[in-house]
């Protein structure tokens, strides 16, 4: 008996959830690495005082992680409110105009490639089983039992940013003064290469462009802020 080949390609809500998690984790970690590295490199360009570097790095870590968490909470809360409002509207329409909603669901299924007859039968069966769920998933792209969670998103963003920010903070304050800048630059670029590869791997995309984008953006940020700090220090502003 011939076995059918395994089919490992992800589909549906599982892929969407994974990509959303990936987006939040990678963006949070990258923001933590790049923004904190840029901040401490700017200070390092002006002074080699370890206390000043530590203070700037910690302030940047806390401000950035809290800002990311607050922004994600507001964004996802708005999305959740929109999802709940859309479900409430759909529920009301199903109660007031069930025939029109059945025809709408039939048309949506037909638009996905089903014949008119099959679409009508499928719509009738889905409506009989759970009309609201059928319209939510087919028409709105929403799973009524799995709405977005603002606090989960906020916590994930906070942790991701903090995890990313810790590395440049340690890299700039732990080594001796003569090695701080090169250690920080090399450490940050290495981490950005890893996160770029990781994001591409999980997203099933090409790794090289993602790695180069991450490393290039981080390198530019560190170079610009270091140069700005060095100019300010040379001018006696700091």
mmCIF file of C-alpha atoms in Angstrom:
data_model
loop_
_atom_site.group_PDB
_atom_site.id
_atom_site.type_symbol
_atom_site.label_atom_id
_atom_site.label_comp_id
_atom_site.label_asym_id
_atom_site.label_seq_id
_atom_site.Cartn_x
_atom_site.Cartn_y
_atom_site.Cartn_z
ATOM 1 C CA UNK A 1 0.000 0.000 0.000
ATOM 2 C CA UNK A 2 1.449 3.335 -1.065
ATOM 3 C CA UNK A 3 1.550 6.029 1.595
ATOM 4 C CA UNK A 4 0.628 9.514 0.571
ATOM 5 C CA UNK A 5 3.473 11.993 1.015
ATOM 6 C CA UNK A 6 3.479 14.026 4.194
ATOM 7 C CA UNK A 7 2.169 17.502 3.828
ATOM 8 C CA UNK A 8 3.911 19.826 6.263
ATOM 9 C CA UNK A 9 2.905 23.144 4.770
ATOM 10 C CA UNK A 10 1.187 25.286 7.437
ATOM 11 C CA UNK A 11 -2.283 26.582 6.726
ATOM 12 C CA UNK A 12 -5.003 28.799 8.087
ATOM 13 C CA UNK A 13 -5.160 30.332 11.504
ATOM 14 C CA UNK A 14 -2.090 28.417 12.714
ATOM 15 C CA UNK A 15 0.133 30.107 10.168
ATOM 16 C CA UNK A 16 -1.439 33.502 10.815
ATOM 17 C CA UNK A 17 -0.956 33.167 14.568
ATOM 18 C CA UNK A 18 2.654 32.072 14.110
ATOM 19 C CA UNK A 19 3.421 34.968 11.784
ATOM 20 C CA UNK A 20 1.813 37.461 14.180
ATOM 21 C CA UNK A 21 3.853 36.073 17.058
ATOM 22 C CA UNK A 22 6.953 36.144 14.889
ATOM 23 C CA UNK A 23 6.342 39.754 13.882
ATOM 24 C CA UNK A 24 5.932 40.909 17.476
ATOM 25 C CA UNK A 25 8.901 38.919 18.783
ATOM 26 C CA UNK A 26 11.340 39.869 16.021
ATOM 27 C CA UNK A 27 10.328 43.523 15.884
ATOM 28 C CA UNK A 28 10.468 43.813 19.664
ATOM 29 C CA UNK A 29 13.867 42.172 19.952
ATOM 30 C CA UNK A 30 15.315 44.084 17.013
ATOM 31 C CA UNK A 31 14.013 47.372 18.369
ATOM 32 C CA UNK A 32 15.546 46.545 21.736
ATOM 33 C CA UNK A 33 18.921 45.738 20.208
ATOM 34 C CA UNK A 34 19.106 48.607 17.728
ATOM 35 C CA UNK A 35 17.599 51.408 19.814
ATOM 36 C CA UNK A 36 19.599 50.576 22.933
ATOM 37 C CA UNK A 37 22.783 50.049 20.919
ATOM 38 C CA UNK A 38 22.260 53.379 19.183
ATOM 39 C CA UNK A 39 21.661 55.117 22.505
ATOM 40 C CA UNK A 40 24.692 53.727 24.318
ATOM 41 C CA UNK A 41 26.915 54.194 21.260
ATOM 42 C CA UNK A 42 25.883 57.827 21.118
ATOM 43 C CA UNK A 43 26.831 58.280 24.753
ATOM 44 C CA UNK A 44 30.044 56.313 24.208
ATOM 45 C CA UNK A 45 30.968 58.709 21.429
ATOM 46 C CA UNK A 46 30.833 61.568 23.916
ATOM 47 C CA UNK A 47 32.182 59.965 27.118
ATOM 48 C CA UNK A 48 33.706 56.727 28.380
ATOM 49 C CA UNK A 49 32.214 57.094 31.870
ATOM 50 C CA UNK A 50 30.727 53.721 32.824
ATOM 51 C CA UNK A 51 28.092 55.285 35.080
ATOM 52 C CA UNK A 52 26.802 57.507 32.301
ATOM 53 C CA UNK A 53 26.683 54.571 29.903
ATOM 54 C CA UNK A 54 24.847 52.373 32.394
ATOM 55 C CA UNK A 55 22.346 55.108 33.226
ATOM 56 C CA UNK A 56 21.638 55.822 29.561
ATOM 57 C CA UNK A 57 21.315 52.132 28.714
ATOM 58 C CA UNK A 58 18.950 51.362 31.583
ATOM 59 C CA UNK A 59 16.832 54.415 30.826
ATOM 60 C CA UNK A 60 16.626 53.395 27.183
ATOM 61 C CA UNK A 61 15.743 49.812 28.101
ATOM 62 C CA UNK A 62 12.923 50.809 30.437
ATOM 63 C CA UNK A 63 11.556 53.569 28.225
ATOM 64 C CA UNK A 64 11.654 51.395 25.125
ATOM 65 C CA UNK A 65 10.148 48.274 26.673
ATOM 66 C CA UNK A 66 7.325 50.216 28.321
ATOM 67 C CA UNK A 67 6.669 52.156 25.134
ATOM 68 C CA UNK A 68 6.542 48.956 23.084
ATOM 69 C CA UNK A 69 4.191 47.313 25.571
ATOM 70 C CA UNK A 70 1.884 50.324 25.724
ATOM 71 C CA UNK A 71 1.808 50.694 21.957
ATOM 72 C CA UNK A 72 1.076 47.013 21.409
ATOM 73 C CA UNK A 73 -1.650 47.067 24.072
ATOM 74 C CA UNK A 74 -3.400 50.034 22.466
ATOM 75 C CA UNK A 75 -3.065 48.582 18.975
ATOM 76 C CA UNK A 76 -4.335 45.116 19.874
ATOM 77 C CA UNK A 77 -7.107 46.537 22.074
ATOM 78 C CA UNK A 78 -8.344 48.520 19.093
ATOM 79 C CA UNK A 79 -8.189 45.406 16.943
ATOM 80 C CA UNK A 80 -10.116 43.394 19.550
ATOM 81 C CA UNK A 81 -12.782 46.104 19.836
ATOM 82 C CA UNK A 82 -13.148 46.082 16.050
ATOM 83 C CA UNK A 83 -13.468 42.296 16.002
ATOM 84 C CA UNK A 84 -16.133 42.331 18.715
ATOM 85 C CA UNK A 85 -18.056 45.093 16.944
ATOM 86 C CA UNK A 86 -17.936 43.182 13.657
ATOM 87 C CA UNK A 87 -19.195 40.017 15.351
ATOM 88 C CA UNK A 88 -22.025 41.937 17.025
ATOM 89 C CA UNK A 89 -23.057 43.418 13.677
ATOM 90 C CA UNK A 90 -22.949 40.009 12.027
ATOM 91 C CA UNK A 91 -25.022 38.472 14.808
ATOM 92 C CA UNK A 92 -27.671 41.168 14.429
ATOM 93 C CA UNK A 93 -27.799 40.731 10.658
ATOM 94 C CA UNK A 94 -28.203 36.972 11.033
ATOM 95 C CA UNK A 95 -31.187 37.556 13.301
ATOM 96 C CA UNK A 96 -32.808 40.222 11.145
ATOM 97 C CA UNK A 97 -32.064 39.016 7.578
ATOM 98 C CA UNK A 98 -31.119 35.321 7.681
ATOM 99 C CA UNK A 99 -31.964 34.676 4.025
ATOM 100 C CA UNK A 100 -29.817 37.557 2.824
ATOM 101 C CA UNK A 101 -26.943 36.353 5.005
ATOM 102 C CA UNK A 102 -27.288 32.833 3.623
ATOM 103 C CA UNK A 103 -27.129 34.213 0.094
ATOM 104 C CA UNK A 104 -24.096 36.290 1.056
ATOM 105 C CA UNK A 105 -22.300 33.255 2.489
ATOM 106 C CA UNK A 106 -23.140 31.290 -0.656
ATOM 107 C CA UNK A 107 -21.606 34.024 -2.788
ATOM 108 C CA UNK A 108 -18.470 34.114 -0.662
ATOM 109 C CA UNK A 109 -17.982 30.371 -0.942
ATOM 110 C CA UNK A 110 -18.652 30.525 -4.659
ATOM 111 C CA UNK A 111 -15.978 33.194 -4.915
ATOM 112 C CA UNK A 112 -13.514 30.732 -3.403
ATOM 113 C CA UNK A 113 -13.987 28.429 -6.394
ATOM 114 C CA UNK A 114 -16.982 26.277 -5.484
ATOM 115 C CA UNK A 115 -19.770 25.729 -7.967
ATOM 116 C CA UNK A 116 -23.063 27.488 -7.275
ATOM 117 C CA UNK A 117 -24.759 24.290 -6.193
ATOM 118 C CA UNK A 118 -21.941 23.132 -3.924
ATOM 119 C CA UNK A 119 -21.555 26.627 -2.448
ATOM 120 C CA UNK A 120 -25.267 26.779 -1.654
ATOM 121 C CA UNK A 121 -25.215 23.365 0.007
ATOM 122 C CA UNK A 122 -22.054 24.168 1.974
ATOM 123 C CA UNK A 123 -23.493 27.512 3.101
ATOM 124 C CA UNK A 124 -26.694 25.835 4.263
ATOM 125 C CA UNK A 125 -24.778 23.210 6.257
ATOM 126 C CA UNK A 126 -22.434 25.763 7.818
ATOM 127 C CA UNK A 127 -25.361 27.998 8.737
ATOM 128 C CA UNK A 128 -27.228 25.111 10.320
ATOM 129 C CA UNK A 129 -24.182 24.124 12.353
ATOM 130 C CA UNK A 130 -23.082 27.589 13.514
ATOM 131 C CA UNK A 131 -24.132 30.546 11.407
ATOM 132 C CA UNK A 132 -22.162 33.173 13.320
ATOM 133 C CA UNK A 133 -18.932 31.169 13.211
ATOM 134 C CA UNK A 134 -19.377 30.488 9.509
ATOM 135 C CA UNK A 135 -19.778 34.171 8.657
ATOM 136 C CA UNK A 136 -17.044 35.211 11.095
ATOM 137 C CA UNK A 137 -14.487 32.890 9.534
ATOM 138 C CA UNK A 138 -15.462 33.108 5.869
ATOM 139 C CA UNK A 139 -16.583 36.734 5.660
ATOM 140 C CA UNK A 140 -14.591 38.463 8.406
ATOM 141 C CA UNK A 141 -11.585 36.191 8.845
ATOM 142 C CA UNK A 142 -12.178 36.043 12.603
ATOM 143 C CA UNK A 143 -12.243 33.062 14.944
ATOM 144 C CA UNK A 144 -14.909 33.972 17.557
ATOM 145 C CA UNK A 145 -13.176 31.764 20.143
ATOM 146 C CA UNK A 146 -9.719 33.188 19.575
ATOM 147 C CA UNK A 147 -9.881 36.970 19.578
ATOM 148 C CA UNK A 148 -6.673 38.934 20.007
ATOM 149 C CA UNK A 149 -5.406 39.425 23.586
ATOM 150 C CA UNK A 150 -4.016 42.911 24.369
ATOM 151 C CA UNK A 151 -2.268 41.918 27.588
ATOM 152 C CA UNK A 152 -0.595 38.924 25.966
ATOM 153 C CA UNK A 153 0.660 41.104 23.129
ATOM 154 C CA UNK A 154 1.861 43.816 25.513
ATOM 155 C CA UNK A 155 3.714 41.337 27.705
ATOM 156 C CA UNK A 156 5.345 39.658 24.714
ATOM 157 C CA UNK A 157 6.507 42.998 23.324
ATOM 158 C CA UNK A 158 7.872 44.074 26.714
ATOM 159 C CA UNK A 159 9.847 40.856 27.130
ATOM 160 C CA UNK A 160 11.096 40.827 23.533
ATOM 161 C CA UNK A 161 12.350 44.419 23.703
ATOM 162 C CA UNK A 162 13.982 43.852 27.095
ATOM 163 C CA UNK A 163 15.716 40.692 25.892
ATOM 164 C CA UNK A 164 17.098 42.546 22.901
ATOM 165 C CA UNK A 165 18.177 45.593 24.916
ATOM 166 C CA UNK A 166 20.135 43.638 27.522
ATOM 167 C CA UNK A 167 22.930 42.639 25.118
ATOM 168 C CA UNK A 168 24.124 46.096 24.008
ATOM 169 C CA UNK A 169 23.766 47.339 27.579
ATOM 170 C CA UNK A 170 26.068 44.614 28.917
ATOM 171 C CA UNK A 171 28.424 44.923 25.945
ATOM 172 C CA UNK A 172 28.988 48.623 26.562
ATOM 173 C CA UNK A 173 29.463 48.537 30.361
ATOM 174 C CA UNK A 174 31.312 45.267 31.058
ATOM 175 C CA UNK A 175 34.458 45.460 28.849
ATOM 176 C CA UNK A 176 37.345 47.854 29.574
ATOM 177 C CA UNK A 177 36.928 51.323 28.089
ATOM 178 C CA UNK A 178 39.227 50.661 25.128
ATOM 179 C CA UNK A 179 37.177 47.641 24.008
ATOM 180 C CA UNK A 180 33.636 48.859 24.659
ATOM 181 C CA UNK A 181 32.826 50.214 21.222
ATOM 182 C CA UNK A 182 34.217 47.329 19.123
ATOM 183 C CA UNK A 183 32.720 44.718 21.480
ATOM 184 C CA UNK A 184 29.330 46.403 21.299
ATOM 185 C CA UNK A 185 29.401 46.746 17.520
ATOM 186 C CA UNK A 186 30.444 43.128 16.934
ATOM 187 C CA UNK A 187 27.993 41.778 19.509
ATOM 188 C CA UNK A 188 25.071 43.753 18.106
ATOM 189 C CA UNK A 189 25.817 42.800 14.507
ATOM 190 C CA UNK A 190 26.104 39.137 15.498
ATOM 191 C CA UNK A 191 22.744 39.199 17.274
ATOM 192 C CA UNK A 192 21.088 41.016 14.396
ATOM 193 C CA UNK A 193 22.422 38.394 12.013
ATOM 194 C CA UNK A 194 20.928 35.656 14.178
ATOM 195 C CA UNK A 195 17.525 37.350 14.530
ATOM 196 C CA UNK A 196 17.456 38.031 10.800
ATOM 197 C CA UNK A 197 18.195 34.395 10.028
ATOM 198 C CA UNK A 198 15.685 33.236 12.662
ATOM 199 C CA UNK A 199 12.874 35.406 11.339
ATOM 200 C CA UNK A 200 13.500 34.248 7.788
ATOM 201 C CA UNK A 201 13.675 30.613 8.878
ATOM 202 C CA UNK A 202 10.379 30.642 10.753
ATOM 203 C CA UNK A 203 8.708 32.722 8.058
ATOM 204 C CA UNK A 204 10.043 30.391 5.347
ATOM 205 C CA UNK A 205 11.671 33.301 3.506
ATOM 206 C CA UNK A 206 15.169 33.814 2.105
ATOM 207 C CA UNK A 207 17.654 34.264 4.954
ATOM 208 C CA UNK A 208 20.289 36.419 3.224
ATOM 209 C CA UNK A 209 18.119 39.528 2.603
ATOM 210 C CA UNK A 210 16.734 39.431 6.145
ATOM 211 C CA UNK A 211 20.207 39.120 7.678
ATOM 212 C CA UNK A 212 21.633 41.934 5.547
ATOM 213 C CA UNK A 213 18.677 44.215 6.332
ATOM 214 C CA UNK A 214 19.051 43.636 10.060
ATOM 215 C CA UNK A 215 22.793 44.088 10.123
ATOM 216 C CA UNK A 216 22.759 47.070 7.755
ATOM 217 C CA UNK A 217 20.119 48.933 9.728
ATOM 218 C CA UNK A 218 21.897 48.309 13.011
ATOM 219 C CA UNK A 219 25.276 49.358 11.621
ATOM 220 C CA UNK A 220 23.876 52.630 10.272
ATOM 221 C CA UNK A 221 22.110 53.406 13.546
ATOM 222 C CA UNK A 222 25.246 52.828 15.612
ATOM 223 C CA UNK A 223 27.472 54.777 13.232
ATOM 224 C CA UNK A 224 25.175 57.808 13.140
ATOM 225 C CA UNK A 225 24.606 57.994 16.895
ATOM 226 C CA UNK A 226 28.290 57.442 17.698
ATOM 227 C CA UNK A 227 29.276 60.187 15.277
ATOM 228 C CA UNK A 228 26.686 62.538 16.781
ATOM 229 C CA UNK A 229 27.874 61.801 20.305
ATOM 230 C CA UNK A 230 31.511 62.239 19.306
ATOM 231 C CA UNK A 231 30.791 65.624 17.717
ATOM 232 C CA UNK A 232 28.873 66.786 20.789
ATOM 233 C CA UNK A 233 31.674 65.605 23.059
ATOM 234 C CA UNK A 234 34.321 67.317 20.923
ATOM 235 C CA UNK A 235 32.294 70.534 20.993
ATOM 236 C CA UNK A 236 32.184 70.431 24.772
ATOM 237 C CA UNK A 237 28.430 70.053 24.915
ATOM 238 C CA UNK A 238 28.724 66.871 26.981
#
